[in-house]
Coordinates of C-alpha atoms and ligand atoms in Angstrom, one line a residue:
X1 CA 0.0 0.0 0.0
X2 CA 1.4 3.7 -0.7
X3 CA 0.0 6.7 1.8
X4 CA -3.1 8.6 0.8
X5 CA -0.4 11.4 0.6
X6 CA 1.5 10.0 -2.0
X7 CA -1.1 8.3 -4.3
X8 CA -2.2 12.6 -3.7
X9 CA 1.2 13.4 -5.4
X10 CA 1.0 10.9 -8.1
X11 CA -2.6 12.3 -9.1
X12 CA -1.6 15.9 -9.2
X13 CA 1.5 14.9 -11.9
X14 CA -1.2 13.1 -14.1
X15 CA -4.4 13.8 -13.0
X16 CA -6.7 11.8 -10.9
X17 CA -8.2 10.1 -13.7
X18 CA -4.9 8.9 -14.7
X19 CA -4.1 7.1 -11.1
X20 CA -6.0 3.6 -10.7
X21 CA -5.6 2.2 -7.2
X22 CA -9.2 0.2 -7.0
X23 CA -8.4 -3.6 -6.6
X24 CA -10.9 -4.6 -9.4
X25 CA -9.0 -2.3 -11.8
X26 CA -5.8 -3.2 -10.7
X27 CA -6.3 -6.6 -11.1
X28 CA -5.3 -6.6 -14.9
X29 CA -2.1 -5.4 -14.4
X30 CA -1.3 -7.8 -11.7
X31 CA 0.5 -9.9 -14.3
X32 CA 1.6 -10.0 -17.7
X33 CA 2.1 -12.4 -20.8
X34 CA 4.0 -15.3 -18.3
X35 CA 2.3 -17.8 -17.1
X36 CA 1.8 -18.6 -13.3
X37 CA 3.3 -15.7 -12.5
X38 CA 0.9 -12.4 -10.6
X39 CA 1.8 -9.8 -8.2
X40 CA -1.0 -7.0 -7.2
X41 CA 0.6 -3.1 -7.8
X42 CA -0.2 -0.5 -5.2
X43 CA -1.2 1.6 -7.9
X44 CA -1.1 1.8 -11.8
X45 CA 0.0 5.4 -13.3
X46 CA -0.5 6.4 -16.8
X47 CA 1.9 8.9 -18.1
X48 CA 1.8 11.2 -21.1
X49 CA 4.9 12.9 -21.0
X50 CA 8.6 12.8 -20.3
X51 CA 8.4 15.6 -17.7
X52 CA 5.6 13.6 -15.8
X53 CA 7.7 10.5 -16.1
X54 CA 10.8 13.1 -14.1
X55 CA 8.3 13.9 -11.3
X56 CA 7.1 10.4 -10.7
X57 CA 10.7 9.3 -10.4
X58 CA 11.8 12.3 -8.2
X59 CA 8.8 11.2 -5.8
X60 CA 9.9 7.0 -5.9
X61 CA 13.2 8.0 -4.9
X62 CA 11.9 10.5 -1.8
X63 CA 9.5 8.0 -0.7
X64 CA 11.5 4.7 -1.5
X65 CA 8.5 3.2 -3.5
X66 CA 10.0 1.1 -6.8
X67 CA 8.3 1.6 -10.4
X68 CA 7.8 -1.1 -13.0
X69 CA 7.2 0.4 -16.3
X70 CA 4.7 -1.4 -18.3
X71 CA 3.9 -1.4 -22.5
X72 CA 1.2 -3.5 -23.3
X73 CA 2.6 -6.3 -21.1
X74 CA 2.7 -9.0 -23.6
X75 CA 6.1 -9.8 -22.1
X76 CA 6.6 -13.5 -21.7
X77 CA 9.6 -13.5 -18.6
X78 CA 8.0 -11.4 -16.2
X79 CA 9.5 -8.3 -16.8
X80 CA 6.6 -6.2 -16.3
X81 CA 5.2 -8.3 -13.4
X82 CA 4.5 -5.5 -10.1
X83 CA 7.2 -5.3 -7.8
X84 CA 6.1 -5.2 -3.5
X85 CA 4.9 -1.5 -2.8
X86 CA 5.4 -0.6 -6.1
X87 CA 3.6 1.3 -8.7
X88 CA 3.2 0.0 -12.3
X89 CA 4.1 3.6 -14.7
X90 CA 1.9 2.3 -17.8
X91 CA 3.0 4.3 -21.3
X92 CA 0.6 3.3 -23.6
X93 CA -0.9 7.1 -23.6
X94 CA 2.2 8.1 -25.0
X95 CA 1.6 6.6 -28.6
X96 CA 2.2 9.2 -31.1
X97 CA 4.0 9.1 -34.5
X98 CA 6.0 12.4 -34.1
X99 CA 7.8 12.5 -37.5
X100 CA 8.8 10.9 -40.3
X101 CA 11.8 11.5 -41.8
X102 CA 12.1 11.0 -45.5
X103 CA 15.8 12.7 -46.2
X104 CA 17.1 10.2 -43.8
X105 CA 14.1 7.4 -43.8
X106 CA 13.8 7.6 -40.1
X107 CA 10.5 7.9 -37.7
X108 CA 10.2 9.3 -34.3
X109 CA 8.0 7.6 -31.9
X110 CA 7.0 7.8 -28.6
X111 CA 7.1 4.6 -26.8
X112 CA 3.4 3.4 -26.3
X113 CA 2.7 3.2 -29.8
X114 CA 2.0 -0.8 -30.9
X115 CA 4.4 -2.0 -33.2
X116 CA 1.8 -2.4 -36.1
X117 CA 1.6 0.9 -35.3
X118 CA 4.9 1.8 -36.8
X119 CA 4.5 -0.8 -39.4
X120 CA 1.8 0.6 -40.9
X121 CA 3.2 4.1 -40.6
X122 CA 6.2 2.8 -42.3
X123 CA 4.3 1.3 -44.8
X124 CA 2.2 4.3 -45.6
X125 CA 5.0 6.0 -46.8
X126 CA 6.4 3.0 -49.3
X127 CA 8.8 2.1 -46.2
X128 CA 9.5 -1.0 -44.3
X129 CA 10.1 -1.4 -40.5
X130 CA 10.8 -5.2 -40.4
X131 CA 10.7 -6.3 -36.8
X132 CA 7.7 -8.3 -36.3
X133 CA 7.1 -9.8 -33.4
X134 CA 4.3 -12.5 -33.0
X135 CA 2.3 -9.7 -30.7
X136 CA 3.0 -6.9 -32.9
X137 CA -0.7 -5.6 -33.4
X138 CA -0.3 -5.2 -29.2
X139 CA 3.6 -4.8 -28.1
X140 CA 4.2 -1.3 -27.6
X141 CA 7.7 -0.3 -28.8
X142 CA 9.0 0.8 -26.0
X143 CA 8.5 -3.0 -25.0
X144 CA 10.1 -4.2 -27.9
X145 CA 12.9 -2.1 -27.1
X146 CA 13.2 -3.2 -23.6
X147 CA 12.8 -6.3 -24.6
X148 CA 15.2 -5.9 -27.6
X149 CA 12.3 -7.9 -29.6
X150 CA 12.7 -10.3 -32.4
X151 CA 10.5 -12.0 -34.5
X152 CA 9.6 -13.8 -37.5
X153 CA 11.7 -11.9 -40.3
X154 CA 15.2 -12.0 -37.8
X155 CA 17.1 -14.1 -39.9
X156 CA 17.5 -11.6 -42.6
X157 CA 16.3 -8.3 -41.2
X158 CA 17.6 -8.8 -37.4
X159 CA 16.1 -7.5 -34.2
X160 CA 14.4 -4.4 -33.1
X161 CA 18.3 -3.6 -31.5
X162 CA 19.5 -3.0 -35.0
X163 CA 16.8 -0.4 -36.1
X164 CA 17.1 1.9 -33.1
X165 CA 19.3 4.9 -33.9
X166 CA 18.4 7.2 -31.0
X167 CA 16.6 6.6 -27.6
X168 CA 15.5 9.9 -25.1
X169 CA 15.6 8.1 -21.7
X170 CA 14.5 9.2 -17.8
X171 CA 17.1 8.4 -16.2
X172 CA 16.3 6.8 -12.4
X173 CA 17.7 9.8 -10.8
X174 CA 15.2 11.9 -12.8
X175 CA 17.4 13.3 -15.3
X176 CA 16.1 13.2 -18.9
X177 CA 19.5 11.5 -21.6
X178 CA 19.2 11.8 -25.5
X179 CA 21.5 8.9 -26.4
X180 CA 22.0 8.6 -30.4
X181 CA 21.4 10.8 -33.4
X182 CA 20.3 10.6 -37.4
X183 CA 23.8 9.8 -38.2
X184 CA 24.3 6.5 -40.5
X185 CA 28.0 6.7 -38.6
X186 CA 29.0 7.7 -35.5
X187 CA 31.2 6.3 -33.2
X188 CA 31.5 9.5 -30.2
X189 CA 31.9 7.7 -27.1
X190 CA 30.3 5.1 -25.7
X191 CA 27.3 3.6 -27.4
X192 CA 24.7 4.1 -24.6
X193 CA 21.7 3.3 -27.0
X194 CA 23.0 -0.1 -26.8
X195 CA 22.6 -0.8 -22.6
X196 CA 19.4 0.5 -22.5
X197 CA 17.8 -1.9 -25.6
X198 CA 17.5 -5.2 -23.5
X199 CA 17.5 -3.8 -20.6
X200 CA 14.1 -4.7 -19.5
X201 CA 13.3 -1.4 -17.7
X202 CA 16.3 -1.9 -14.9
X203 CA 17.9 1.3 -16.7
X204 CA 15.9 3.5 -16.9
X205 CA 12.4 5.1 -18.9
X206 CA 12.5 5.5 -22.7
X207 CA 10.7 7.8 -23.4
X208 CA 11.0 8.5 -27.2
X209 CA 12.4 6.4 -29.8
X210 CA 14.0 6.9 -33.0
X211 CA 14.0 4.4 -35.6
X212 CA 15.4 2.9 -38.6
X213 CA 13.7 2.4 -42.0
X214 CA 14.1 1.1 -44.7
X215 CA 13.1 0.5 -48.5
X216 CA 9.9 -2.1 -48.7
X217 CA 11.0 -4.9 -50.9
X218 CA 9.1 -4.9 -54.3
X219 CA 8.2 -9.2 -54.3
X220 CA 7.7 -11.6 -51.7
X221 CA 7.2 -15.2 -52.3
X222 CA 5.6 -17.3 -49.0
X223 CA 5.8 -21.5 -49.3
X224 CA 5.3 -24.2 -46.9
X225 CA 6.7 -27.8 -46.5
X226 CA 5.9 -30.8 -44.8
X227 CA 8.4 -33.7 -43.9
X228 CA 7.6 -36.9 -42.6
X229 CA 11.3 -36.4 -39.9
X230 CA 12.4 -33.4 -37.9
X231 CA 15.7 -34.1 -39.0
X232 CA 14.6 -33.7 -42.6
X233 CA 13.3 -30.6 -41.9
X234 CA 16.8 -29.0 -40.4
X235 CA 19.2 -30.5 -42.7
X236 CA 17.0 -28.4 -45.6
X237 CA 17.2 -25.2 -43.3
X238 CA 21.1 -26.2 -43.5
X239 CA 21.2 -26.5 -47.0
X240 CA 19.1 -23.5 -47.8
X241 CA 21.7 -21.3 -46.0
X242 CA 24.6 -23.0 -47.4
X243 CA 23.7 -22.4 -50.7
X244 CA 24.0 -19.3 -49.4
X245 CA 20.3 -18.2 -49.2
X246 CA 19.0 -16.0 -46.3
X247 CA 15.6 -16.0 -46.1
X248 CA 13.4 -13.6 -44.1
X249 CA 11.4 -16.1 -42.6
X250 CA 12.5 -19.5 -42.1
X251 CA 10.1 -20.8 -39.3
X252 CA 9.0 -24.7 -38.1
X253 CA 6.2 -26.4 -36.3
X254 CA 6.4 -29.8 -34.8
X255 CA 3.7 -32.5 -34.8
X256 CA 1.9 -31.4 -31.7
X257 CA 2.1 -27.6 -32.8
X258 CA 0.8 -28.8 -36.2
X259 CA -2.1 -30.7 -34.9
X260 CA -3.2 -27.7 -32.6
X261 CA -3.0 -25.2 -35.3
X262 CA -4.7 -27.5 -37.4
X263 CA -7.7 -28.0 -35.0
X264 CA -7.8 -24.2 -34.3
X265 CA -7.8 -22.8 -37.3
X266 CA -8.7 -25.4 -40.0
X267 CA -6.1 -24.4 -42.2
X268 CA -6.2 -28.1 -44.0
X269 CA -2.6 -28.8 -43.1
X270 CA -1.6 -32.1 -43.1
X271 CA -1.2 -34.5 -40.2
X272 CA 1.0 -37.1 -41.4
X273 CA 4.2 -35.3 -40.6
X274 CA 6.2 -34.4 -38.0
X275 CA 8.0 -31.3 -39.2
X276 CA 6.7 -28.2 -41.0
X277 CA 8.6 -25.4 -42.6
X278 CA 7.3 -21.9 -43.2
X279 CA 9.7 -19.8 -45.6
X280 CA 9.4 -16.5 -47.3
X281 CA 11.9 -14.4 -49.5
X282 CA 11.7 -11.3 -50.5
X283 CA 13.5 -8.7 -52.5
X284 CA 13.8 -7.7 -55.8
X285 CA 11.0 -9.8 -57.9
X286 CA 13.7 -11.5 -59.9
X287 CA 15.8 -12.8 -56.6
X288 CA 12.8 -13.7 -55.1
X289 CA 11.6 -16.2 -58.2
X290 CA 15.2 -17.7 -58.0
X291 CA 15.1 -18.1 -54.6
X292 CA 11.7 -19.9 -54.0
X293 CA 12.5 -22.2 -56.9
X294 CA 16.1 -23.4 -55.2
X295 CA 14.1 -23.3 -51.7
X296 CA 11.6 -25.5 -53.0
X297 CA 14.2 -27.7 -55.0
X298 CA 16.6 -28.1 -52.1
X299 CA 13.1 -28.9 -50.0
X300 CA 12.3 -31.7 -52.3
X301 CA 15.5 -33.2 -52.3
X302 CA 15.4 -33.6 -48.5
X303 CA 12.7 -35.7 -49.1
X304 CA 9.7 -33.4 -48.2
X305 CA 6.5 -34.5 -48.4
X306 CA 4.8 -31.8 -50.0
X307 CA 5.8 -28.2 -50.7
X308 CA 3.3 -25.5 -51.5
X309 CA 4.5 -22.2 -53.3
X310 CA 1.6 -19.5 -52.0
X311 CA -0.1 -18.1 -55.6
X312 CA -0.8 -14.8 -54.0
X313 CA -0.9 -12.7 -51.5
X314 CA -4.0 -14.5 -49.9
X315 CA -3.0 -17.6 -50.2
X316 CA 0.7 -16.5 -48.7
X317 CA -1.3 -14.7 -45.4
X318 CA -2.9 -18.1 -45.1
X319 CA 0.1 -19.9 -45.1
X320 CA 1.9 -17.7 -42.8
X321 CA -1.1 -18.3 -40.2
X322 CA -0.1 -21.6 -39.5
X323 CA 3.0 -19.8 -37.9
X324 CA 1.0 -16.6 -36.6
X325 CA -1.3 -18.9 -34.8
X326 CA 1.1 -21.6 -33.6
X327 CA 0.7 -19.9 -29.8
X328 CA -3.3 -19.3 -29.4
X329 CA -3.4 -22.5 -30.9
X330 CA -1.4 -24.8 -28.4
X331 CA -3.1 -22.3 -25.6
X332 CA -6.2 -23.9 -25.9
X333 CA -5.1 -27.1 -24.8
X334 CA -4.4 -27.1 -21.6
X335 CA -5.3 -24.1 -18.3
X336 CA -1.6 -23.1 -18.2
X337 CA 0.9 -22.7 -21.2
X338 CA 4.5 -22.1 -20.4
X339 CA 6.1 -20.6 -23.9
X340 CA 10.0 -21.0 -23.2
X341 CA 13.0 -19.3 -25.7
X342 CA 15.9 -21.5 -26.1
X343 CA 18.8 -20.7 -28.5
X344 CA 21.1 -23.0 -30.1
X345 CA 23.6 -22.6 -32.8
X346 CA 21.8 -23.6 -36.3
X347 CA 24.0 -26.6 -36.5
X348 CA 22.9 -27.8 -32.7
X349 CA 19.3 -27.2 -34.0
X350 CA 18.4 -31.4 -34.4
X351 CA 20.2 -32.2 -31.5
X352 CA 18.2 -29.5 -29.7
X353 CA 14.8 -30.7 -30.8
X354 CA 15.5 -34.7 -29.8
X355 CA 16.7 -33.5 -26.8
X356 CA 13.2 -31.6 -25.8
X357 CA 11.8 -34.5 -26.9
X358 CA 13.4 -36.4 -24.9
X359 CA 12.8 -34.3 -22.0
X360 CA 9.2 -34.1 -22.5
X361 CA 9.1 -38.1 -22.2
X362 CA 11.5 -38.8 -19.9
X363 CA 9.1 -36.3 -16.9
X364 CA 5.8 -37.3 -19.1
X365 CA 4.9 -34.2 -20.2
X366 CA 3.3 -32.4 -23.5
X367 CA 5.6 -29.8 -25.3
X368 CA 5.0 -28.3 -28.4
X369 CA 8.0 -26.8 -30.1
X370 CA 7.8 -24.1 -32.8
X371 CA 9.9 -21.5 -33.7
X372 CA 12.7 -19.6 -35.4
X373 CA 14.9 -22.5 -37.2
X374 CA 16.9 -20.2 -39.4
X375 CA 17.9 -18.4 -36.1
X376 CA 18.4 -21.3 -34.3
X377 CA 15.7 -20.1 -31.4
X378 CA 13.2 -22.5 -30.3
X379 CA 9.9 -22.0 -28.3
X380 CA 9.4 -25.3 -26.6
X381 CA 5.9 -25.1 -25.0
X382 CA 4.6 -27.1 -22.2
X383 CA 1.1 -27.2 -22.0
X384 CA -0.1 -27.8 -18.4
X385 CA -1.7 -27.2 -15.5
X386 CA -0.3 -24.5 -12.8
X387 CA -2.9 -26.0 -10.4
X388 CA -1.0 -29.4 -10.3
X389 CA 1.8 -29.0 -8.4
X390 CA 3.5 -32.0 -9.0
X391 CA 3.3 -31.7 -12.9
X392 CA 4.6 -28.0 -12.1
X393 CA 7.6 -29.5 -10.6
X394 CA 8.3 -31.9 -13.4
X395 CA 7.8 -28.3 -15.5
X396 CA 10.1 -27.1 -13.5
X397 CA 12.8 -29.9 -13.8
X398 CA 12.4 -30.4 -17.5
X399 CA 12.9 -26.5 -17.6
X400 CA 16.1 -26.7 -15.8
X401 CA 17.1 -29.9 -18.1
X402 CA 16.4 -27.9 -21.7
X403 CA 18.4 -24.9 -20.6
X404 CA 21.2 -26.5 -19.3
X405 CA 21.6 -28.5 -22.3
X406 CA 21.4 -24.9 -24.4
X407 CA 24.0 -23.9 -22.4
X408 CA 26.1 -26.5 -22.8
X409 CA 25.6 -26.9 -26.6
X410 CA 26.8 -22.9 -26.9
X411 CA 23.4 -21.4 -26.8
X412 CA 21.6 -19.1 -25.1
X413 CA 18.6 -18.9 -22.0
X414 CA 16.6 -16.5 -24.3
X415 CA 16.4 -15.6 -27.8
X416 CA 14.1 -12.7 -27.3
X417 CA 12.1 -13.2 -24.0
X418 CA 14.6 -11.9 -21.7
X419 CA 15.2 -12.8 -18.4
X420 CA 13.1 -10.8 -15.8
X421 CA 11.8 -13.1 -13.1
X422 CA 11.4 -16.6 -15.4
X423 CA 15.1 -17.0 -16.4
X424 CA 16.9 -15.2 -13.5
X425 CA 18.2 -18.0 -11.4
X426 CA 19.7 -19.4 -14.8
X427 CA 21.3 -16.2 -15.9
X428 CA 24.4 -16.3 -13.6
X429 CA 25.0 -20.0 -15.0
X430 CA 24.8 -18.3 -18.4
X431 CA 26.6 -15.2 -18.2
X432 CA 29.5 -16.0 -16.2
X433 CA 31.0 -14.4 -13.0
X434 CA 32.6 -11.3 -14.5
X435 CA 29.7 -10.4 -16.4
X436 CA 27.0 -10.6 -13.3
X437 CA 29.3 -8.3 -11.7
X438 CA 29.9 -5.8 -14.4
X439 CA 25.9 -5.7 -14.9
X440 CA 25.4 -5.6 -11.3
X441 CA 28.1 -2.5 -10.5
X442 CA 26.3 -1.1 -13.8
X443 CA 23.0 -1.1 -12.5
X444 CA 23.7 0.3 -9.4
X445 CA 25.6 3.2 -10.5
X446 CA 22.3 3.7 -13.0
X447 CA 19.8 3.3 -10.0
X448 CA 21.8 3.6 -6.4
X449 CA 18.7 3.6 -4.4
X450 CA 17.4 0.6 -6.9
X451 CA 13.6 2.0 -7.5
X452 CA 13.4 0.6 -11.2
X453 CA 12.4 -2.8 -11.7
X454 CA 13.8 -4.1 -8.8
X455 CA 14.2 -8.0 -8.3
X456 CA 14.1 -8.5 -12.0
X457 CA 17.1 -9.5 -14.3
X458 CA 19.0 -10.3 -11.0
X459 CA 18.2 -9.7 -7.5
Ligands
LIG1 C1 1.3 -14.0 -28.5 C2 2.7 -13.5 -28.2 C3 3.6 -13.5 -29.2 C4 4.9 -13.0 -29.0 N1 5.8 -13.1 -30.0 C5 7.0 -12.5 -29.8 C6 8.0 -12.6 -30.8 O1 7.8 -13.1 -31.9 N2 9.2 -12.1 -30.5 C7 9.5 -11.5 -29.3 O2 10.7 -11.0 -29.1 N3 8.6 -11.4 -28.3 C8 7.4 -11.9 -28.5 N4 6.5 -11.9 -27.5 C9 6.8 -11.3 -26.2 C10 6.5 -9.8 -26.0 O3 5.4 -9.4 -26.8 C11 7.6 -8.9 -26.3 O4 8.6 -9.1 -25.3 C12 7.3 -7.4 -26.4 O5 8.4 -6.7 -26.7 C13 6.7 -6.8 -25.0 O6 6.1 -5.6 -25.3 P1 5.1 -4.9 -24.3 O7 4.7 -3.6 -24.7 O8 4.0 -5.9 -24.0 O9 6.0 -4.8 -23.0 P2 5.7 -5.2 -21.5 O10 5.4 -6.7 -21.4 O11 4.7 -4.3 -20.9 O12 7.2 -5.0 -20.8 C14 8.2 -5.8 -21.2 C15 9.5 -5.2 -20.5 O13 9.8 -4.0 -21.0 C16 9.9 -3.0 -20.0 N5 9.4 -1.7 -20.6 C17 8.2 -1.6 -21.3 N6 8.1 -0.3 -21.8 C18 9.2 0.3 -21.4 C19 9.7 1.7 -21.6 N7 9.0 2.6 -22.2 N8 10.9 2.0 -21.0 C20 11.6 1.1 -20.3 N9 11.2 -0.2 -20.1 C21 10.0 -0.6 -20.7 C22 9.1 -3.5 -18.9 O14 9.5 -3.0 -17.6 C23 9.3 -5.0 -19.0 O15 10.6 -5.3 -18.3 C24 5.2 -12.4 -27.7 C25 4.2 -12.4 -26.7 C26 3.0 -12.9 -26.9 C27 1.9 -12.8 -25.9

C-alpha cells in the first residue's frame, strides 16, 4: 500500500483520472504475458509525457517506493510483473507518431505506440520497419525495445536492436538523456543506446524512440513444407543457408504444434508429418523467383513430403497463419501454457529438438515446439496445469534440463524473451562471474537507491 499522501502526489502529476488504485482495476495489471506468475501493484499510473515520467521518479526516490514500467505487457519473462509496494508507470498514452523522416528514412515515436503501429506508418510511406514480433498488433515499442524484440523476419532483417538509432531516456535519478542521433556513422563515445535496448526497464524510462527504416521490398514469395522427420526438416534449413540463401522467414512447427494449429484454425494442413517449414523471401521480384524455386528444389530433395508455393498474396497470409497462430493454438489445450525461448547454434538445432523431446518423455509431459529454425531459437511449450503441483515440478525440472543442455551446446537462455523473473536463477550459470558483476556495479551506478524494476534481471 502507498500513503493517501502520495497516491495525492502521483494524481496531481497526471491527473486523478490517470491514477488507478481500485483492486478490481488493478487486477489486470497484476500480471503480464508469463504464465503462473501475478503480483498486485499499489497503484497503476498512466503517463503522457517525459516531464511527468521526471516527477514520478523524483517522488519513488523520496518515498523509496520502486516503479515497473509497463507497455502492453505481452512480455513473456515477467519483466513487467508488479514489484512489492510498487507502482506499475503504464506508457501506452504516449503513442504518437511524431515524424517521419524522408531525407534520412527515419520515424520518431514515442514509446506506447504498438508496433503495427509503426509498421503501418512505415508502410504508408512505401517504407518497411521489419521487426515483427508474434504480438506486434499489441507490443508497444517501448517494449520491444526493452525487450530488444525479435520476431519472424530476424534471420535476414535482425532484431528491433538493430533499427534503433536514437533513444531519449529518464534516467532513475530523474534526469532526462538523449543517447544517439540521425547519423548512419557515429562512433563519439560510448554507445549508450545499446545498454538501454534489452535492458528490461532496470535502466531506466524511454521515453522516445528513433527508428530505422528502410526501403519495402518490391516481391515476396511465401511456401510451406511438410516432412515426414524433424531431422529432414533442419538438414534443408542447413542446406538453404549453405547455398547461401538467407531468407526472411524460415520458421517450423512440430507434430503437436501442427495438430493444434490444425484444429484451431482449419487451415487443411496435413497430419502425417512431424516437421513443417514456413519460408518467405523477399526482395527484388527477380531474386525472389530464383530463390523460392532453389528453396523449394533443395526442400524436395530432402525428401519433403509436399511443398506449397503460395499463388498470392491470400494464399501467402494463409500460409503464414499456421506460424502466426502456432501460440493461441497450443493455448487452448491445456489451463496453463508455459512458452519457453531457447537458443542453439543452427548446427545444434536437431540435437536440440530430440533433446526436448526427450525431456518431454523422460518427466511425461506435452511440449510443443515451434519457432525460429533459421535463427536457431526455439519456443518449446509445455502445455499444463499451474494448479497441479506436482506436474509443475516436473515443469520445473524439464525447464532446468532444456536450458542447461542450451547452455552446454553454446546457446543461449533466451532468444528474445529476456530474463526478468522466469530466467533469473539461470542467468548467472549463463553469463558468467565477471559479467553478473559488471551488470550488477552497472545497475547500481544507474539506479543507487534501486527503484526501477527491482528484483528483475538479477536480484
Ligand atoms: C502471443 C505473443 C507472441 C509474442 N511473440 C514474440 C516474438 O515473436 N518475438 C519477441 O521477441 N517477443 C514476442 N512476444 C513477447 C512480447 O510481446 C515482447 O517481449 C514485447 O516486446 C513486449 O512488449 P510490451 O509492450 O507488451 O512490454 P511489457 O510486457 O509491458 O514490458 C516488457 C518489459 O519492457 C519494459 N518496458 C516496457 N516499456 C518500457 C519503456 N518505455 N521503458 C523502459 N522499459 C520498458 C518492462 O518493464 C518489462 O521489463 C510475444 C508475446 C505474446 C503474448
Amino acid at each position: 500500500m502507498l500513503s493517501p499522501e502520495v497516491i495525492g502526489q502521483l494524481q496531481r502529476v497526471v491527473g486523478p483520472a490517470n491514477v488507478l488504485t481500485q483492486r478490481e482495476d488493478l487486477i489486470p495489471y497484476s500480471f503480464d504475458g508469463t504464465a503462473a506468475l501475478r503480483k498486485m501493484p499499489a497503484a497503476v499510473v498512466f503517463v503522457q509525457s517525459a516531464a511527468e515520467v521526471c516527477q514520478i521518479l523524483q517522488q519513488a526516490n523520496a518515498a523509496g517506493f520502486p516503479v515497473v514500467t509497463r507497455g502492453s505487457g505481452t512480455g513473456l519473462s515477467g519483466g513487467s510483473l508488479p514489484v512489492e509496494k510498487g507502482i506499475v508507470l503504464c506508457t501506452v498514452k504516449m503513442n504518437k507518431i511524431l515524424e517521419l523522416d524522408r531525407a534520412n528514412l527515419t520515424l520518431l515515436v514515442e514509446p506506447g505506440a504498438t508496433c503495427l503501429q509503426i509498421a503501418e506508418a512505415a508502410g504508408a510511406a512505401g517504407l518497411f520497419y521489419p521487426p515483427d514480433p508474434g504480438s506486434m498488433k499489441i507490443s508497444t515499442i517501448g517494449g520491444n525495445v526493452a525487450e530488444n524484440a525479435g520476431g519472424l523476419r530476424g534471420l535476414k532483417y535482425g532484431v528491433t536492436r538493430n533499427y534503433v538509432m536514437g533513444l531519449e531516456v529518464v534516467l532513475a535519478n530523474s534526469e532526462i538523456l538523449w543517447t544517439g542521433n540521425k547519423c548512419v556513422k557515429d562512433v563519439a563515445g560510448y554507445s549508450l543506446k545499446d545498454l538501454f535496448i534489452g535492458s528490461e526497464g532496470t535502466l531506466g524510462v524511454i521515453t522516445k524512440i528513433l527508428l530505422r527504416l528502410i526501403p519495402k521490398p518490391a516481391a515476396r514469395k511465401t511456401l510451406m513444407a511438410t516432412f515426414a522427420q524433424m531431422d529432414q526438416a533442419v538438414e534443408a534449413v542447413s542446406a538453404i543457408i549453405a547455398t547461401p540463401i538467407i531468407p526472411c522467414t524460415l520458421e517450423f512447427l512440430d507434430r503437436t504444434t501442427i495438430r493444434c494449429v490444425e484444429d484451431f484454425a482449419k487451415i487443411g494442413l496435413p497430419l502425417d508429418c512431424e516437421a513443417l517449414l514456413l519460408m518467405e523471401t523477399d526482395g527484388h521480384s527477380a531474386a525472389v523467383a530464383e530463390e523460392a524455386a532453389a528453396m523449394e528444389r533443395i526442400c524436395r530433395e530432402h525428401g519433403c513430403l509436399m511443398v506449397r508455393v503460395a499463388r498470392d498474396d491470400v494464399e501467402a497470409t494463409q500460409l503464414a497463419s499456421a506460424r502466426r497462430s502456432a501460440f493461441a493454438a497450443l493455448a487452448r489445450v491445456a489451463p496453463t501454457t508455459i512458452l519457453e525461448d531457447a537458443t542453439v547454434p543452427r548446427s545444434a538445432l536437431a540435437g536440440m529438438i530430440r533433446f526436448i523431446d526427450t525431456v518431454s518423455k523422460k518427466y511425461g509431459l506435452r511440449i510443443g515446439t515451434f519457432g525460429h529454425m533459421g535463427d536457431g531459437n526455439l519456443h518449446p511449450t509445455f502445455l499444463t496445469d499451474e494448479r497441479n503441483a506436482e506436474e509443475m515440478h516436473r515443469v520445473e525440472q524439464a525447464f532446468r534440463e532444456i536450458f542447461d543442455e542450451a547452455i552446454r551446446l553454446g546457446g543461449s537462455i533466451t532468444g528474445e524473451h529476456g530474463v526478468g523473473v522466469a530466467k533469473k536463477a539461470m542467468l548467472p550459470k549463463f553469463a558468467g562471474d565477471v559479467s553478473m558483476r559488471v551488470m550488477r556495479d552497472f545497475r547500481r551506478a544507474m539506479d543507487p537507491n534501486q527503484i526501477l524494476n527491482p528484483g528483475k534481471m538479477f536480484d
